[in-house]
Amino acid sequence: MKAKRRRSLKREARAIFRAGLNAVHAGEAVYRYMKIEKEKGQEYLVCGKQKISMDETERIFVLGAGKASSQMARAVERRLGNRIDGGAVVTQYGYAEKCRRIEILEASHPVPDSSGLEASRKIEKLTADARKEDLVIFLLSGGGSALMPAPAPGISLEDKQSATNSLLRAGAPIEALNCVRKHLSELKGGNLARKVFPARMCVLLVSDVIGDPLDVIASGPAIGDSTTFFEAKAHLERYGVFQEMPKAIKERIEAGCRNEIPDTPAPGDKIFKRVSHHVVANNTIALRAAYEKAKSIGCNVKVQTNSLSGEAKEVGKSIAEDGKMISGSSRKKRSPQCLLYGGETTVRVVGGGIGGRCQELALSFAIEICGHENICLLAAGTDGRDGPTEAAGAIVDGRTAKTSQNQGLDPNDYLRDNNSHHFLRQRHACICTGPTGTNVMDLVIMLVN
């Protein structure tokens, strides 16, 4: 009887996750958001509350960057078809879907590579052709910052790779990473809008950042940047990596701090007057769909937070405490209790293993609830990729760590070595979705029966 209940919890957790994922598929979100309408003999492109006259638009270019950009591009083609005059978007290796009028490019994430540099140059070249009567539709999703690297003058791709690697290993959050990237980039931090100006620009975004700050998503290539060279240097120092930066990076950051080179364009600059931004999918939408699914299958459900952050293994411990508290106080309740968490944690790499933030969170959780067979947790990235592994995340319960100890595996050793993936794979606990067509951070689902 207990085995049946355990399998049921895992099955329900997977169903809840899938519902959240389906609600934020980037292509479907863009297709729903964008429409062509006719009014008094004129044709308009409608994006949310914005109406753009097609009769007054000479050419349409579609550009973009991010893990979900090819799905977004296909949706734009479904809506606009032959009205599109050209375009190029760059996505992660293995995430591409073919388009007819938009070139789909692939590059590396999270560490940029030469393919990303080449893609950046193609996108930059297309922006140079844009005129005042043209419309540039820019499709932006998580991963766009690394996939469109375009280093600033004097900075090499290898320099940017080094900076990205150092900050990731130090456990820096996306806000810190993107602040530094903006100040080492030719296109980020509003600089892409500078190149497109004076053409009209409509930016459609799938947000992978808590709170959907437009200047943080993919390093804000089309919006004013309020961060400075001083802040970029402070982040590098805070995470203890400034001194190990390549010479060219240190020299550029310090020159910027001395006002010897211009900072990124600030909010209010005239180049942003013809730019509009539209968030078409985010973590809140995914959580809402997950909530409705959990309710529909009979759970007592609560969204615990939509701003989950912090060190993954510490967050795992904290969520485990929530689970044990519910377990101890709800033994007489017939319906499973479901807590939902949305956001994105970080991992400080000190070991030599392989894993990702969701798998590390799940392993930490499994250790803490060892023996509590009525508690289940699913933690997964909505983009289908958790760290440098093929897994999106993991699903664990009170038996995950307990049974492994009987097999001579110490889960604490794997956790200390940042080797969550190898442990969870041996326990058949990994979740593998493949590319999902979206990227709105992570969903964490806990069920207590």
Short mmCIF file of N, CA, C and O in Angstrom, two decimals, residues 234-357:
data_model
loop_
_atom_site.label_atom_id
_atom_site.label_comp_id
_atom_site.label_asym_id
_atom_site.label_seq_id
_atom_site.Cartn_x
_atom_site.Cartn_y
_atom_site.Cartn_z
N ALA A 234 32.43 45.86 -8.52
CA ALA A 234 32.03 45.42 -7.18
C ALA A 234 31.59 43.96 -7.18
O ALA A 234 31.90 43.21 -6.24
N HIS A 235 30.86 43.54 -8.20
CA HIS A 235 30.43 42.14 -8.29
C HIS A 235 31.64 41.21 -8.42
O HIS A 235 31.71 40.17 -7.76
N LEU A 236 32.58 41.59 -9.27
CA LEU A 236 33.77 40.76 -9.45
C LEU A 236 34.56 40.65 -8.16
O LEU A 236 35.10 39.58 -7.84
N GLU A 237 34.60 41.72 -7.40
CA GLU A 237 35.32 41.70 -6.12
C GLU A 237 34.53 40.93 -5.06
O GLU A 237 35.12 40.19 -4.27
N ARG A 238 33.22 41.11 -5.06
CA ARG A 238 32.39 40.43 -4.06
C ARG A 238 32.52 38.92 -4.16
O ARG A 238 32.54 38.22 -3.15
N TYR A 239 32.62 38.41 -5.37
CA TYR A 239 32.73 36.96 -5.55
C TYR A 239 34.18 36.49 -5.70
O TYR A 239 34.45 35.36 -6.08
N GLY A 240 35.10 37.40 -5.36
CA GLY A 240 36.51 37.04 -5.24
C GLY A 240 37.21 36.66 -6.53
O GLY A 240 38.16 35.86 -6.51
N VAL A 241 36.77 37.22 -7.67
CA VAL A 241 37.36 36.81 -8.95
C VAL A 241 37.98 37.97 -9.72
O VAL A 241 38.51 37.75 -10.83
N PHE A 242 37.97 39.18 -9.19
CA PHE A 242 38.49 40.32 -9.96
C PHE A 242 39.96 40.14 -10.30
O PHE A 242 40.37 40.37 -11.44
N GLN A 243 40.74 39.74 -9.33
CA GLN A 243 42.18 39.63 -9.57
C GLN A 243 42.55 38.55 -10.58
O GLN A 243 43.60 38.63 -11.21
N GLU A 244 41.68 37.55 -10.73
CA GLU A 244 41.98 36.47 -11.69
C GLU A 244 41.45 36.78 -13.09
O GLU A 244 41.65 35.99 -14.02
N MET A 245 40.81 37.93 -13.27
CA MET A 245 40.30 38.31 -14.58
C MET A 245 41.45 38.57 -15.55
O MET A 245 42.53 39.03 -15.15
N PRO A 246 41.24 38.29 -16.86
CA PRO A 246 42.25 38.64 -17.87
C PRO A 246 42.58 40.13 -17.81
O PRO A 246 41.75 40.96 -17.44
N LYS A 247 43.79 40.46 -18.21
CA LYS A 247 44.27 41.83 -18.13
C LYS A 247 43.35 42.81 -18.86
O LYS A 247 43.06 43.90 -18.36
N ALA A 248 42.87 42.42 -20.06
CA ALA A 248 42.03 43.32 -20.85
C ALA A 248 40.74 43.67 -20.13
O ALA A 248 40.25 44.80 -20.22
N ILE A 249 40.16 42.70 -19.39
CA ILE A 249 38.93 42.95 -18.65
C ILE A 249 39.18 43.91 -17.50
O ILE A 249 38.42 44.87 -17.29
N LYS A 250 40.23 43.64 -16.74
CA LYS A 250 40.54 44.53 -15.61
C LYS A 250 40.79 45.96 -16.10
O LYS A 250 40.33 46.94 -15.50
N GLU A 251 41.51 46.08 -17.22
CA GLU A 251 41.83 47.41 -17.74
C GLU A 251 40.56 48.13 -18.20
O GLU A 251 40.39 49.33 -17.96
N ARG A 252 39.64 47.39 -18.87
CA ARG A 252 38.40 48.02 -19.34
C ARG A 252 37.52 48.44 -18.16
O ARG A 252 36.99 49.56 -18.15
N ILE A 253 37.36 47.57 -17.19
CA ILE A 253 36.53 47.89 -16.02
C ILE A 253 37.09 49.11 -15.29
O ILE A 253 36.35 50.03 -14.92
N GLU A 254 38.39 49.12 -15.08
CA GLU A 254 39.00 50.24 -14.35
C GLU A 254 38.95 51.54 -15.16
O GLU A 254 38.76 52.62 -14.60
N ALA A 255 39.11 51.43 -16.49
CA ALA A 255 38.99 52.62 -17.34
C ALA A 255 37.57 53.17 -17.29
O ALA A 255 37.37 54.39 -17.25
N GLY A 256 36.57 52.27 -17.26
CA GLY A 256 35.20 52.71 -17.13
C GLY A 256 34.94 53.41 -15.80
O GLY A 256 34.22 54.40 -15.74
N CYS A 257 35.52 52.87 -14.75
CA CYS A 257 35.37 53.49 -13.42
C CYS A 257 36.00 54.87 -13.37
O CYS A 257 35.58 55.73 -12.58
N ARG A 258 37.00 55.10 -14.24
CA ARG A 258 37.65 56.43 -14.30
C ARG A 258 36.98 57.33 -15.33
O ARG A 258 37.50 58.42 -15.62
N ASN A 259 35.85 56.89 -15.90
CA ASN A 259 35.10 57.64 -16.91
C ASN A 259 35.90 57.90 -18.18
O ASN A 259 35.66 58.88 -18.90
N GLU A 260 36.84 57.03 -18.47
CA GLU A 260 37.65 57.18 -19.68
C GLU A 260 36.96 56.58 -20.90
O GLU A 260 37.33 56.89 -22.04
N ILE A 261 35.98 55.70 -20.69
CA ILE A 261 35.17 55.16 -21.78
C ILE A 261 33.70 55.30 -21.38
O ILE A 261 33.37 55.25 -20.19
N PRO A 262 32.79 55.48 -22.35
CA PRO A 262 31.38 55.70 -22.00
C PRO A 262 30.74 54.46 -21.39
O PRO A 262 31.05 53.33 -21.77
N ASP A 263 29.85 54.71 -20.45
CA ASP A 263 29.09 53.61 -19.84
C ASP A 263 27.96 53.21 -20.79
O ASP A 263 27.77 53.80 -21.85
N THR A 264 27.23 52.17 -20.42
CA THR A 264 26.09 51.73 -21.21
C THR A 264 25.03 52.84 -21.24
O THR A 264 24.94 53.64 -20.31
N PRO A 265 24.19 52.90 -22.32
CA PRO A 265 23.18 53.97 -22.40
C PRO A 265 22.16 53.89 -21.27
O PRO A 265 21.64 52.82 -20.97
N ALA A 266 21.91 55.02 -20.66
CA ALA A 266 21.05 55.07 -19.48
C ALA A 266 19.58 55.14 -19.87
O ALA A 266 19.23 55.55 -20.98
N PRO A 267 18.68 54.73 -18.95
CA PRO A 267 17.25 54.91 -19.19
C PRO A 267 16.94 56.38 -19.50
O PRO A 267 17.54 57.28 -18.93
N GLY A 268 16.00 56.62 -20.41
CA GLY A 268 15.68 58.00 -20.78
C GLY A 268 16.39 58.47 -22.02
O GLY A 268 16.04 59.52 -22.59
N ASP A 269 17.40 57.74 -22.48
CA ASP A 269 18.09 58.09 -23.72
C ASP A 269 17.09 58.06 -24.88
O ASP A 269 16.19 57.21 -24.93
N LYS A 270 17.24 58.96 -25.84
CA LYS A 270 16.29 59.06 -26.96
C LYS A 270 16.23 57.78 -27.80
O LYS A 270 15.23 57.54 -28.49
N ILE A 271 17.26 56.96 -27.75
CA ILE A 271 17.28 55.75 -28.58
C ILE A 271 16.20 54.75 -28.16
O ILE A 271 15.87 53.84 -28.92
N PHE A 272 15.63 54.92 -26.97
CA PHE A 272 14.62 53.98 -26.47
C PHE A 272 13.18 54.45 -26.71
O PHE A 272 12.24 53.75 -26.34
N LYS A 273 13.01 55.63 -27.34
CA LYS A 273 11.67 56.18 -27.52
C LYS A 273 10.80 55.33 -28.44
O LYS A 273 9.58 55.33 -28.31
N ARG A 274 11.39 54.60 -29.36
CA ARG A 274 10.62 53.78 -30.30
C ARG A 274 10.75 52.29 -30.00
O ARG A 274 10.55 51.44 -30.87
N VAL A 275 11.11 51.97 -28.76
CA VAL A 275 11.26 50.58 -28.33
C VAL A 275 10.16 50.23 -27.34
O VAL A 275 9.90 50.98 -26.40
N SER A 276 9.49 49.10 -27.57
CA SER A 276 8.48 48.61 -26.62
C SER A 276 8.85 47.20 -26.18
O SER A 276 9.42 46.43 -26.96
N HIS A 277 8.53 46.86 -24.94
CA HIS A 277 8.84 45.54 -24.38
C HIS A 277 7.56 44.84 -23.94
O HIS A 277 6.67 45.48 -23.35
N HIS A 278 7.48 43.54 -24.18
CA HIS A 278 6.30 42.75 -23.84
C HIS A 278 6.73 41.40 -23.27
O HIS A 278 7.34 40.59 -23.99
N VAL A 279 6.44 41.15 -22.00
CA VAL A 279 6.72 39.85 -21.38
C VAL A 279 5.57 38.91 -21.71
O VAL A 279 4.44 39.12 -21.27
N VAL A 280 5.85 37.86 -22.49
CA VAL A 280 4.77 36.96 -22.94
C VAL A 280 4.69 35.68 -22.09
O VAL A 280 3.68 34.97 -22.12
N ALA A 281 5.75 35.37 -21.36
CA ALA A 281 5.73 34.18 -20.49
C ALA A 281 6.72 34.39 -19.36
O ALA A 281 7.80 34.96 -19.56
N ASN A 282 6.36 33.92 -18.15
CA ASN A 282 7.26 34.02 -17.01
C ASN A 282 6.94 32.93 -15.99
O ASN A 282 6.01 32.13 -16.16
N ASN A 283 7.70 32.92 -14.91
CA ASN A 283 7.55 31.88 -13.90
C ASN A 283 6.19 31.97 -13.20
O ASN A 283 5.63 30.94 -12.81
N THR A 284 5.66 33.17 -13.04
CA THR A 284 4.37 33.33 -12.38
C THR A 284 3.25 32.62 -13.14
O THR A 284 2.37 32.00 -12.55
N ILE A 285 3.30 32.71 -14.47
CA ILE A 285 2.30 32.01 -15.29
C ILE A 285 2.42 30.50 -15.12
O ILE A 285 1.43 29.78 -15.00
N ALA A 286 3.67 30.00 -15.07
CA ALA A 286 3.89 28.57 -14.87
C ALA A 286 3.38 28.13 -13.50
O ALA A 286 2.74 27.08 -13.38
N LEU A 287 3.64 28.92 -12.48
CA LEU A 287 3.16 28.60 -11.13
C LEU A 287 1.64 28.58 -11.07
O LEU A 287 1.04 27.72 -10.40
N ARG A 288 1.02 29.52 -11.76
CA ARG A 288 -0.44 29.58 -11.75
C ARG A 288 -1.05 28.32 -12.36
O ARG A 288 -2.01 27.75 -11.84
N ALA A 289 -0.45 27.87 -13.47
CA ALA A 289 -0.95 26.65 -14.12
C ALA A 289 -0.69 25.42 -13.26
O ALA A 289 -1.53 24.52 -13.18
N ALA A 290 0.49 25.39 -12.61
CA ALA A 290 0.80 24.28 -11.71
C ALA A 290 -0.18 24.25 -10.54
O ALA A 290 -0.65 23.18 -10.11
N TYR A 291 -0.52 25.43 -10.03
CA TYR A 291 -1.49 25.55 -8.93
C TYR A 291 -2.84 24.97 -9.33
O TYR A 291 -3.45 24.18 -8.59
N GLU A 292 -3.32 25.35 -10.51
CA GLU A 292 -4.62 24.88 -10.97
C GLU A 292 -4.62 23.37 -11.17
O GLU A 292 -5.61 22.69 -10.86
N LYS A 293 -3.52 22.83 -11.69
CA LYS A 293 -3.44 21.39 -11.88
C LYS A 293 -3.44 20.65 -10.55
O LYS A 293 -4.14 19.64 -10.38
N ALA A 294 -2.67 21.14 -9.58
CA ALA A 294 -2.62 20.52 -8.27
C ALA A 294 -4.00 20.52 -7.62
O ALA A 294 -4.43 19.53 -7.00
N LYS A 295 -4.72 21.63 -7.77
CA LYS A 295 -6.08 21.72 -7.22
C LYS A 295 -7.01 20.72 -7.89
O LYS A 295 -7.84 20.07 -7.25
N SER A 296 -6.85 20.57 -9.21
CA SER A 296 -7.77 19.71 -9.97
C SER A 296 -7.61 18.23 -9.64
O SER A 296 -8.54 17.45 -9.85
N ILE A 297 -6.44 17.85 -9.11
CA ILE A 297 -6.24 16.45 -8.75
C ILE A 297 -6.43 16.23 -7.25
O ILE A 297 -6.05 15.19 -6.72
N GLY A 298 -7.00 17.22 -6.57
CA GLY A 298 -7.40 17.03 -5.19
C GLY A 298 -6.41 17.42 -4.12
O GLY A 298 -6.55 17.03 -2.97
N CYS A 299 -5.40 18.21 -4.48
CA CYS A 299 -4.41 18.63 -3.48
C CYS A 299 -4.85 19.91 -2.78
O CYS A 299 -5.54 20.75 -3.37
N ASN A 300 -4.46 20.05 -1.52
CA ASN A 300 -4.50 21.34 -0.85
C ASN A 300 -3.20 22.04 -1.25
O ASN A 300 -2.12 21.60 -0.87
N VAL A 301 -3.29 23.13 -1.99
CA VAL A 301 -2.10 23.68 -2.63
C VAL A 301 -1.86 25.13 -2.24
O VAL A 301 -2.80 25.89 -2.01
N LYS A 302 -0.59 25.48 -2.16
CA LYS A 302 -0.19 26.84 -1.84
C LYS A 302 1.09 27.18 -2.60
O LYS A 302 2.02 26.37 -2.66
N VAL A 303 1.12 28.36 -3.20
CA VAL A 303 2.36 28.87 -3.79
C VAL A 303 3.18 29.48 -2.66
O VAL A 303 2.82 30.53 -2.13
N GLN A 304 4.24 28.80 -2.29
CA GLN A 304 5.05 29.24 -1.16
C GLN A 304 5.85 30.49 -1.49
O GLN A 304 5.97 31.39 -0.68
N THR A 305 6.42 30.54 -2.72
CA THR A 305 7.16 31.72 -3.15
C THR A 305 7.34 31.69 -4.65
O THR A 305 7.41 30.62 -5.26
N ASN A 306 7.39 32.88 -5.26
CA ASN A 306 7.74 32.98 -6.67
C ASN A 306 9.09 33.69 -6.83
O ASN A 306 9.43 34.19 -7.90
N SER A 307 9.86 33.71 -5.75
CA SER A 307 11.18 34.35 -5.78
C SER A 307 12.22 33.49 -5.07
O SER A 307 13.03 33.98 -4.30
N LEU A 308 12.18 32.19 -5.34
CA LEU A 308 13.12 31.25 -4.74
C LEU A 308 14.54 31.59 -5.18
O LEU A 308 14.80 31.76 -6.37
N SER A 309 15.46 31.68 -4.23
CA SER A 309 16.86 31.99 -4.55
C SER A 309 17.74 31.48 -3.42
O SER A 309 17.25 30.96 -2.42
N GLY A 310 19.04 31.64 -3.59
CA GLY A 310 19.98 31.21 -2.57
C GLY A 310 20.76 29.98 -2.99
O GLY A 310 20.62 29.47 -4.10
N GLU A 311 21.63 29.50 -2.08
CA GLU A 311 22.45 28.32 -2.32
C GLU A 311 21.55 27.09 -2.39
O GLU A 311 20.77 26.81 -1.49
N ALA A 312 21.67 26.33 -3.49
CA ALA A 312 20.75 25.22 -3.76
C ALA A 312 20.65 24.23 -2.60
O ALA A 312 19.55 23.84 -2.21
N LYS A 313 21.79 23.81 -2.05
CA LYS A 313 21.73 22.79 -1.01
C LYS A 313 21.11 23.34 0.28
O LYS A 313 20.45 22.60 1.03
N GLU A 314 21.28 24.63 0.54
CA GLU A 314 20.66 25.24 1.72
C GLU A 314 19.15 25.39 1.51
O GLU A 314 18.36 25.19 2.44
N VAL A 315 18.76 25.74 0.28
CA VAL A 315 17.34 25.84 -0.03
C VAL A 315 16.68 24.47 0.09
O VAL A 315 15.56 24.33 0.60
N GLY A 316 17.38 23.41 -0.35
CA GLY A 316 16.86 22.06 -0.21
C GLY A 316 16.57 21.70 1.23
O GLY A 316 15.53 21.10 1.55
N LYS A 317 17.48 22.08 2.12
CA LYS A 317 17.28 21.83 3.56
C LYS A 317 16.06 22.59 4.07
O LYS A 317 15.26 22.05 4.86
N SER A 318 15.93 23.84 3.65
CA SER A 318 14.82 24.67 4.13
C SER A 318 13.48 24.11 3.67
O SER A 318 12.52 24.05 4.45
N ILE A 319 13.39 23.68 2.41
CA ILE A 319 12.14 23.12 1.91
C ILE A 319 11.83 21.80 2.61
O ILE A 319 10.67 21.49 2.90
N ALA A 320 12.88 21.04 2.92
CA ALA A 320 12.68 19.79 3.66
C ALA A 320 12.05 20.05 5.03
O ALA A 320 11.19 19.29 5.50
N GLU A 321 12.46 21.13 5.67
CA GLU A 321 11.88 21.49 6.96
C GLU A 321 10.39 21.81 6.81
O GLU A 321 9.57 21.44 7.65
N ASP A 322 10.05 22.51 5.69
CA ASP A 322 8.64 22.77 5.42
C ASP A 322 7.87 21.46 5.31
O ASP A 322 6.77 21.30 5.86
N GLY A 323 8.46 20.50 4.60
CA GLY A 323 7.80 19.21 4.38
C GLY A 323 7.60 18.43 5.67
O GLY A 323 6.52 17.87 5.92
N LYS A 324 8.64 18.40 6.51
CA LYS A 324 8.53 17.65 7.77
C LYS A 324 7.52 18.31 8.71
O LYS A 324 6.81 17.62 9.45
N MET A 325 7.46 19.63 8.65
CA MET A 325 6.49 20.34 9.50
C MET A 325 5.06 20.00 9.06
O MET A 325 4.19 19.72 9.89
N ILE A 326 4.82 20.01 7.75
CA ILE A 326 3.49 19.65 7.24
C ILE A 326 3.17 18.21 7.57
O ILE A 326 2.05 17.88 8.00
N SER A 327 4.16 17.33 7.39
CA SER A 327 3.95 15.91 7.66
C SER A 327 3.54 15.67 9.11
O SER A 327 2.68 14.85 9.41
N GLY A 328 4.16 16.40 10.02
CA GLY A 328 3.87 16.22 11.43
C GLY A 328 2.55 16.80 11.87
O GLY A 328 2.00 16.40 12.89
N SER A 329 2.02 17.75 11.05
CA SER A 329 0.79 18.43 11.48
C SER A 329 -0.42 18.06 10.65
O SER A 329 -1.52 18.54 10.91
N SER A 330 -0.24 17.21 9.64
CA SER A 330 -1.37 16.95 8.74
C SER A 330 -1.64 15.46 8.55
O SER A 330 -2.14 15.05 7.52
N ARG A 331 -1.31 14.65 9.54
CA ARG A 331 -1.48 13.21 9.39
C ARG A 331 -2.94 12.80 9.21
O ARG A 331 -3.23 11.77 8.62
N LYS A 332 -3.87 13.62 9.71
CA LYS A 332 -5.28 13.25 9.63
C LYS A 332 -5.95 13.79 8.36
O LYS A 332 -7.11 13.51 8.12
N LYS A 333 -5.23 14.58 7.56
CA LYS A 333 -5.82 15.15 6.35
C LYS A 333 -5.80 14.10 5.23
O LYS A 333 -4.79 13.43 5.02
N ARG A 334 -6.89 14.00 4.51
CA ARG A 334 -6.98 12.99 3.47
C ARG A 334 -6.30 13.43 2.19
O ARG A 334 -5.79 12.61 1.44
N SER A 335 -6.32 14.72 1.87
CA SER A 335 -5.75 15.21 0.62
C SER A 335 -4.26 15.50 0.76
O SER A 335 -3.83 16.00 1.80
N PRO A 336 -3.47 15.20 -0.27
CA PRO A 336 -2.05 15.57 -0.23
C PRO A 336 -1.89 17.08 -0.12
O PRO A 336 -2.69 17.85 -0.66
N GLN A 337 -0.88 17.49 0.60
CA GLN A 337 -0.55 18.92 0.70
C GLN A 337 0.51 19.22 -0.37
O GLN A 337 1.49 18.49 -0.49
N CYS A 338 0.31 20.28 -1.11
CA CYS A 338 1.23 20.64 -2.19
C CYS A 338 1.75 22.05 -1.98
O CYS A 338 0.97 23.00 -1.85
N LEU A 339 3.07 22.19 -1.94
CA LEU A 339 3.70 23.50 -1.88
C LEU A 339 4.45 23.72 -3.19
O LEU A 339 5.18 22.84 -3.66
N LEU A 340 4.30 24.90 -3.76
CA LEU A 340 4.95 25.25 -5.02
C LEU A 340 5.95 26.38 -4.80
O LEU A 340 5.68 27.33 -4.07
N TYR A 341 7.09 26.26 -5.45
CA TYR A 341 8.16 27.25 -5.35
C TYR A 341 8.63 27.57 -6.77
O TYR A 341 8.85 26.68 -7.58
N GLY A 342 8.81 28.84 -7.06
CA GLY A 342 9.35 29.25 -8.36
C GLY A 342 10.51 30.19 -8.18
O GLY A 342 10.52 31.02 -7.27
N GLY A 343 11.50 30.08 -9.04
CA GLY A 343 12.67 30.95 -8.96
C GLY A 343 13.89 30.24 -9.48
O GLY A 343 13.81 29.35 -10.33
N GLU A 344 15.04 30.63 -8.95
CA GLU A 344 16.29 30.02 -9.43
C GLU A 344 17.36 30.14 -8.35
O GLU A 344 17.67 31.24 -7.89
N THR A 345 17.88 29.00 -7.93
CA THR A 345 18.94 28.97 -6.93
C THR A 345 20.31 28.99 -7.63
O THR A 345 20.40 29.03 -8.85
N THR A 346 21.37 28.96 -6.83
CA THR A 346 22.72 28.91 -7.38
C THR A 346 23.50 27.80 -6.69
O THR A 346 23.11 27.31 -5.63
N VAL A 347 24.60 27.40 -7.32
CA VAL A 347 25.49 26.39 -6.75
C VAL A 347 26.89 26.96 -6.67
O VAL A 347 27.43 27.48 -7.65
N ARG A 348 27.47 26.87 -5.51
CA ARG A 348 28.88 27.25 -5.35
C ARG A 348 29.70 25.97 -5.53
O ARG A 348 29.64 25.06 -4.72
N VAL A 349 30.46 25.91 -6.60
CA VAL A 349 31.19 24.70 -6.95
C VAL A 349 32.50 24.62 -6.16
O VAL A 349 33.38 25.45 -6.32
N VAL A 350 32.58 23.60 -5.31
CA VAL A 350 33.81 23.37 -4.54
C VAL A 350 34.35 21.97 -4.80
O VAL A 350 35.50 21.67 -4.44
N GLY A 351 33.53 21.10 -5.40
CA GLY A 351 33.95 19.73 -5.67
C GLY A 351 34.22 19.50 -7.13
O GLY A 351 34.17 20.42 -7.95
N GLY A 352 34.49 18.25 -7.48
CA GLY A 352 34.83 17.92 -8.86
C GLY A 352 33.75 17.15 -9.58
O GLY A 352 33.99 16.60 -10.65
N GLY A 353 32.54 17.09 -9.01
CA GLY A 353 31.47 16.30 -9.60
C GLY A 353 30.68 17.05 -10.65
O GLY A 353 31.03 18.16 -11.06
N ILE A 354 29.58 16.43 -11.08
CA ILE A 354 28.70 17.01 -12.10
C ILE A 354 27.29 17.10 -11.53
O ILE A 354 26.82 16.18 -10.88
N GLY A 355 26.66 18.21 -11.80
CA GLY A 355 25.29 18.39 -11.32
C GLY A 355 24.72 19.69 -11.82
O GLY A 355 25.23 20.30 -12.74
N GLY A 356 23.64 20.11 -11.19
CA GLY A 356 22.99 21.37 -11.52
C GLY A 356 22.24 21.84 -10.30
O GLY A 356 22.12 21.11 -9.31
N ARG A 357 21.72 23.06 -10.35
CA ARG A 357 21.10 23.63 -9.15
C ARG A 357 19.88 22.83 -8.70
O ARG A 357 19.67 22.63 -7.50
#
